[in-house]
Coordinates of C-alpha atoms in Angstrom, one line a residue:
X1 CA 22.5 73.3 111.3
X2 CA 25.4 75.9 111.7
X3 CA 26.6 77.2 108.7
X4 CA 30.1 78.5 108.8
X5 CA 31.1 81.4 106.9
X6 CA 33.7 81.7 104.3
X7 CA 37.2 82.2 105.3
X8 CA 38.6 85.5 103.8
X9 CA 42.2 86.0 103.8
X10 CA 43.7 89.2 105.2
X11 CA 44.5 91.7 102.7
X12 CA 48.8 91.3 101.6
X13 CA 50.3 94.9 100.7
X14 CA 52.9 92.8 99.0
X15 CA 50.5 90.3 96.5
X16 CA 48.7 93.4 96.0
X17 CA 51.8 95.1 95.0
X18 CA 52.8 92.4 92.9
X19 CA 49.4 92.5 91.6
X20 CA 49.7 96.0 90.5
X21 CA 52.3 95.0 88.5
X22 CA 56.6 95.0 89.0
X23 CA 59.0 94.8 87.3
X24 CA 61.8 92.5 87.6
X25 CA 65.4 93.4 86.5
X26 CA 67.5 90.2 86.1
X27 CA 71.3 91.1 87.6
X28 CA 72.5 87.0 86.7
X29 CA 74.6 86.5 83.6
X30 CA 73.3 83.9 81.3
X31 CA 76.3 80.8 82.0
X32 CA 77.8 79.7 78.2
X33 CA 80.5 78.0 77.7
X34 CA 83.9 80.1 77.3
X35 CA 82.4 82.8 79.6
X36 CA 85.0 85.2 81.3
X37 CA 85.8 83.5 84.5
X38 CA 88.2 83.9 87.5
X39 CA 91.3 80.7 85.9
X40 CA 91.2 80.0 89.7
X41 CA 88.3 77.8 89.2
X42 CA 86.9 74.6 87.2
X43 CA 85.1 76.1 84.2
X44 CA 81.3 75.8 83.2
X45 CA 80.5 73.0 80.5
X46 CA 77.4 72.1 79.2
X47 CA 76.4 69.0 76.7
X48 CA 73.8 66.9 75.7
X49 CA 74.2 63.1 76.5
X50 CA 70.9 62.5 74.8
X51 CA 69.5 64.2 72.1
X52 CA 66.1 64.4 70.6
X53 CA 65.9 61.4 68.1
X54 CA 68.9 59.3 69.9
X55 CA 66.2 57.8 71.6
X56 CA 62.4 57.6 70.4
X57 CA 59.6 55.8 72.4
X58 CA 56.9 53.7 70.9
X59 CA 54.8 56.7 70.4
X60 CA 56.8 58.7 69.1
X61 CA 57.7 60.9 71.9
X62 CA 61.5 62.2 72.4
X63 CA 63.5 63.5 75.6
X64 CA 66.8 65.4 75.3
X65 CA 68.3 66.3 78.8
X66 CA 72.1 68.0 79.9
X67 CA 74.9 67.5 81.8
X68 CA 76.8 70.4 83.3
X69 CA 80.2 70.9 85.1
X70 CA 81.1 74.0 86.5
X71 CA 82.8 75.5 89.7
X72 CA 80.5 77.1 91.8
X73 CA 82.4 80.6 91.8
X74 CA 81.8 80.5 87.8
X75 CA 79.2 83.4 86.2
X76 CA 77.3 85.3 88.7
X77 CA 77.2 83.3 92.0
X78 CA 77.3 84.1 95.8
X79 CA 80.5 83.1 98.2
X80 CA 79.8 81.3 101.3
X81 CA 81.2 82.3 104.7
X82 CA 83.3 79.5 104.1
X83 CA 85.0 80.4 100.8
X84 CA 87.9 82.5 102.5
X85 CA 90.2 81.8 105.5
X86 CA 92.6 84.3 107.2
X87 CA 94.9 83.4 109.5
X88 CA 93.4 79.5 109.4
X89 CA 90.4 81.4 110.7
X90 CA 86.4 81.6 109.3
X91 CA 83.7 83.6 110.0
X92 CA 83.3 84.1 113.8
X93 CA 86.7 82.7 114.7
X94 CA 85.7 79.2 113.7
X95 CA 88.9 77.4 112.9
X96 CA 89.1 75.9 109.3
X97 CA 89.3 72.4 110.6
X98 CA 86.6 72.4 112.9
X99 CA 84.5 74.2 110.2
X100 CA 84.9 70.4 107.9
X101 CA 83.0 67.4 108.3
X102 CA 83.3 64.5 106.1
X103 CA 85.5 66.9 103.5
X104 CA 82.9 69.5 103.2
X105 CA 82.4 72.7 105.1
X106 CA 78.8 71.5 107.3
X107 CA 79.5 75.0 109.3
X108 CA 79.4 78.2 107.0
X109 CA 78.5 76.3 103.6
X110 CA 76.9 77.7 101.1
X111 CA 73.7 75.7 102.2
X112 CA 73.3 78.0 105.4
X113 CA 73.0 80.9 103.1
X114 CA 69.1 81.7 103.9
X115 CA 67.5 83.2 101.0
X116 CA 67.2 86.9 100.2
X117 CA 64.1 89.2 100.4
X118 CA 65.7 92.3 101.5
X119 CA 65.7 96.2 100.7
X120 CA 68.5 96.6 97.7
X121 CA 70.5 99.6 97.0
X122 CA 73.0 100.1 93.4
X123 CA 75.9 102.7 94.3
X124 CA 76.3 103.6 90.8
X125 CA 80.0 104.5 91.2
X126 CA 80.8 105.5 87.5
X127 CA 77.7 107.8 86.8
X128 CA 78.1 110.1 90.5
X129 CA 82.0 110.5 89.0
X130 CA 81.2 111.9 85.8
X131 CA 82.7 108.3 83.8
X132 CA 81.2 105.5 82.0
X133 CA 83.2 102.8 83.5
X134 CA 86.2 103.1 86.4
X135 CA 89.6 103.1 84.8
X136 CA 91.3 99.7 85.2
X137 CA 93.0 98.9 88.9
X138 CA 90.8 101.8 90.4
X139 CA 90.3 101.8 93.8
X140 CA 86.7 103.1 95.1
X141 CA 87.3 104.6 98.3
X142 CA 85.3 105.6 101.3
X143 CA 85.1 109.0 99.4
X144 CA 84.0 107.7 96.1
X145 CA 81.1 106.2 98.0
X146 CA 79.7 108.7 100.0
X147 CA 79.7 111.1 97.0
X148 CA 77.8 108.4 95.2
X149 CA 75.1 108.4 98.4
X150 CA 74.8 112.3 98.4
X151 CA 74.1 112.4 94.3
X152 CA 71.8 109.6 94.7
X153 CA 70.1 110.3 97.6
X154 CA 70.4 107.3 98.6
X155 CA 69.8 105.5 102.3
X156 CA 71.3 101.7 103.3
X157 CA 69.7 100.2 105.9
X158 CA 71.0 97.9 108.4
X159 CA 70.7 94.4 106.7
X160 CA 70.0 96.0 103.3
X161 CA 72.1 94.7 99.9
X162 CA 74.4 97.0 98.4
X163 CA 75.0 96.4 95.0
X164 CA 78.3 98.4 94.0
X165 CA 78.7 99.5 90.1
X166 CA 82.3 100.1 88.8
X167 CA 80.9 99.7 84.9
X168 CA 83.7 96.9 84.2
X169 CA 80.6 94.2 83.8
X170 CA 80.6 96.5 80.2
X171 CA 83.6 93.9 78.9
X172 CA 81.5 90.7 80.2
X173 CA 79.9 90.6 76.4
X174 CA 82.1 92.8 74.5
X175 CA 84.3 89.8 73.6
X176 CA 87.3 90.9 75.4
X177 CA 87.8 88.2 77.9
X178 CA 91.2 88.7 79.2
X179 CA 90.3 92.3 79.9
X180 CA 87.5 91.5 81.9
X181 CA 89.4 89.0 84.0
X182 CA 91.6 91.5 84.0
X183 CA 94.6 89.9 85.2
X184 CA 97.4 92.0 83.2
X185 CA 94.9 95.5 82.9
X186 CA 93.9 95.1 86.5
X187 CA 90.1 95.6 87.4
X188 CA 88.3 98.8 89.5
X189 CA 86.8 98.1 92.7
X190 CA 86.7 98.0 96.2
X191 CA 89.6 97.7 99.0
X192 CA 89.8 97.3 102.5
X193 CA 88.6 100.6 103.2
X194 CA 85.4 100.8 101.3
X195 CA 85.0 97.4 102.6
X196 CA 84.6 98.2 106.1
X197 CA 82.7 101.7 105.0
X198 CA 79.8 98.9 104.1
X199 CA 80.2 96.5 106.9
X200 CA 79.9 99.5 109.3
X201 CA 76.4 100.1 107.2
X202 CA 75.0 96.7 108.4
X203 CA 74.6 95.2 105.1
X204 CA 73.9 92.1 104.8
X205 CA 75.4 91.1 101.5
X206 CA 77.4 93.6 98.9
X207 CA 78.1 92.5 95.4
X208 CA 79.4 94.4 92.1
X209 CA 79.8 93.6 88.1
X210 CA 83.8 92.1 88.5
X211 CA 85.1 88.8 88.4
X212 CA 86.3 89.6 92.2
X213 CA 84.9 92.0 94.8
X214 CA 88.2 93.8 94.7
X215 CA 90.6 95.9 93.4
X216 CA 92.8 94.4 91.4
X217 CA 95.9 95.9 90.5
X218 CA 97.5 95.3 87.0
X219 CA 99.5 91.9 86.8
X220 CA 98.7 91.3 90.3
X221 CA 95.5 88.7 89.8
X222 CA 93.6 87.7 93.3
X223 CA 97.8 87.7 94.9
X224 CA 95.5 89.5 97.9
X225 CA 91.9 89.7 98.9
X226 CA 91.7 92.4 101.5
X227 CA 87.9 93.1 101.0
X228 CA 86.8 89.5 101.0
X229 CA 88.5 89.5 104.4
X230 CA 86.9 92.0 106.1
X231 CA 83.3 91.2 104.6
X232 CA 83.3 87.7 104.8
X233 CA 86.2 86.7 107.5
X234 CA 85.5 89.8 109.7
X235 CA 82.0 90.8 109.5
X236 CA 80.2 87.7 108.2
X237 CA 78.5 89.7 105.0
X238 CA 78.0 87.7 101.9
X239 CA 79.5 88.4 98.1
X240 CA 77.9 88.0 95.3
X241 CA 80.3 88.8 92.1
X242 CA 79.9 89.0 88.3
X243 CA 76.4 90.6 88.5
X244 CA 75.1 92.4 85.4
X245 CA 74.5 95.9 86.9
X246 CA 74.2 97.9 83.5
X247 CA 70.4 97.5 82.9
X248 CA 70.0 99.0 86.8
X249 CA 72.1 102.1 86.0
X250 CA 70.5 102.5 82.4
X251 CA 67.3 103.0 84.2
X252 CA 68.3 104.9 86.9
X253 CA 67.1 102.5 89.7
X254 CA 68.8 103.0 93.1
X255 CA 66.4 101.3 95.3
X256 CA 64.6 98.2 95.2
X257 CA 63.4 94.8 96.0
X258 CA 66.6 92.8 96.0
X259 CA 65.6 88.8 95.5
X260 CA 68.6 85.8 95.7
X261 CA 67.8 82.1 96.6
X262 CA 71.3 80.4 96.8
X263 CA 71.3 77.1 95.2
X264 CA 71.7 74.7 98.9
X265 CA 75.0 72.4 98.1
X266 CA 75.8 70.9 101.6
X267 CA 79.4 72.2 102.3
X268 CA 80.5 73.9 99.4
X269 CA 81.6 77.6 99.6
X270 CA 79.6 79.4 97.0
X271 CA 76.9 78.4 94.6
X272 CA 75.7 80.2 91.1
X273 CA 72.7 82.0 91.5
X274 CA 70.2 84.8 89.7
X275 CA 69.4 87.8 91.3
X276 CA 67.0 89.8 90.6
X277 CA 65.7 93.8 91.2
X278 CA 62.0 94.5 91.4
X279 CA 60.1 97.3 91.4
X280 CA 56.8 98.8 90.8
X281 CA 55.5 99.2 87.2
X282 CA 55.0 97.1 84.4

């Protein structure tokens, strides 16, 4: 009789980093009713069709459960390569049309958004200027963010996340809705310029602590979306917008693991999701 031996699996450097213990720093905002929200999409809702006690079962046992409505560009989420157009033109030079079957978007939907394992970078704007949070309508230029890489010391990699903090995520909580939205203040963030500055990086997805990936200037809402057309449109890098970057910054963390799995909705150009940072230590 042959006796086999025991399999043994080969060692992992990443269980036994996770092993050794991480820590994980959510970046998602918790989704409530009344949130701050871009008004150009359906708002989250949440209720309780059943409650505990509307229904009781022989033995005494309960269920509640939910129903929720929301846009999928509401609280923090990621846009598809399908969310904006230019020119009647996606990602790759896909016309819109030909980008629709049966009234969704089959070709650059939110559900060929692969998930995210990737080396993550924050570009803590605010802190490598001297400032708490960008003034309203500030645009971060190419400038801004190679001063924020020399402080740092920072390196992004080709196919690396950049994560870019202005400090306006501050008035997500702070109960002043209007001012986050920002429609009549305006909002700081990133143009055209400091667009392409990341696209010629490599990255493979950039997000920041706004309602928008852009600058917005006061009174002038999402009239223009030059940075979602070069990342997106242009360059085929992914958004993710309304992150909460503050926890990041408080810490100091620059670099870690960077962790997003997109929620798959066949056709639909963004989905909500929770991104998180982790690195080593308890």
């Amino acid at each position: 009789m042959t006796t086999v031996p025991p399999t043994t699996a080969a060692p992992s450097p990443l269980l036994d980093a996770v092993r050794a213990g991480v820590r994980v720093v959510d970046l998602g905002r918790p989704l409530t009713v009344g949130m701050p929200q871009s008004p150009n999409h359906p708002a989250y809702w949440h209720s309780l069709p059943r409650r505990h006690g509307d229904t009781v079962r022989v033995d005494g046992g309960s269920a509640a459960n939910d129903m929720i409505t929301m846009g999928t560009h509401v609280g923090t989420h990621i846009d598809a390569l399908a969310h904006v157009s230019h020119d009647g033109k996606l990602y790759g030079g896909l016309d819109v049309a030909d980008a629709l079957e049966g009234g969704r978007y089959a070709r650059l939907g939110a559900h060929t958004i692969a998930p995210m394992v990737r080396p993550g970078v924050l570009l803590d704007v605010p802190s490598a200027l001297g400032v708490g949070r960008l003034d309203p309508g500030y645009e971060i230029t190419v400038a801004d963010l190679e001063l924020t890489v020399a402080r740092q010391g920072s390196k992004i990699g080709d196919g690396d996340v950049v994560l870019v903090r202005s400090g306006w995520g501050q008035h997500f909580d702070d109960g002043a809705k209007e001012l986050y939205v920002g429609h009549d203040s305006g909002v700081p963030g990133i143009g055209a310029a400091g667009a392409q500055w990341l696209a010629d990086r490599g990255v493979h997805a950039t997000g920041a602590d706004t309602i928008a990936f852009e600058c917005l200037p006061p009174g002038a809402g999402h009239a223009t979306l030059p940075a979602h057309r070069v990342l997106l449109v242009e360059n085929g890098i992914y958004i993710i917008e309304a992150m909460d970057l503050e926890e990041l910054a408080v810490a100091g963390i620059h670099a870690f693991v960077f962790v997003l799995s997109p929620l798959p909705f066949f056709g639909a150009t963004g989905s909500p999701v929770r991104p998180l940072a982790v690195v080593a230590g308890e």
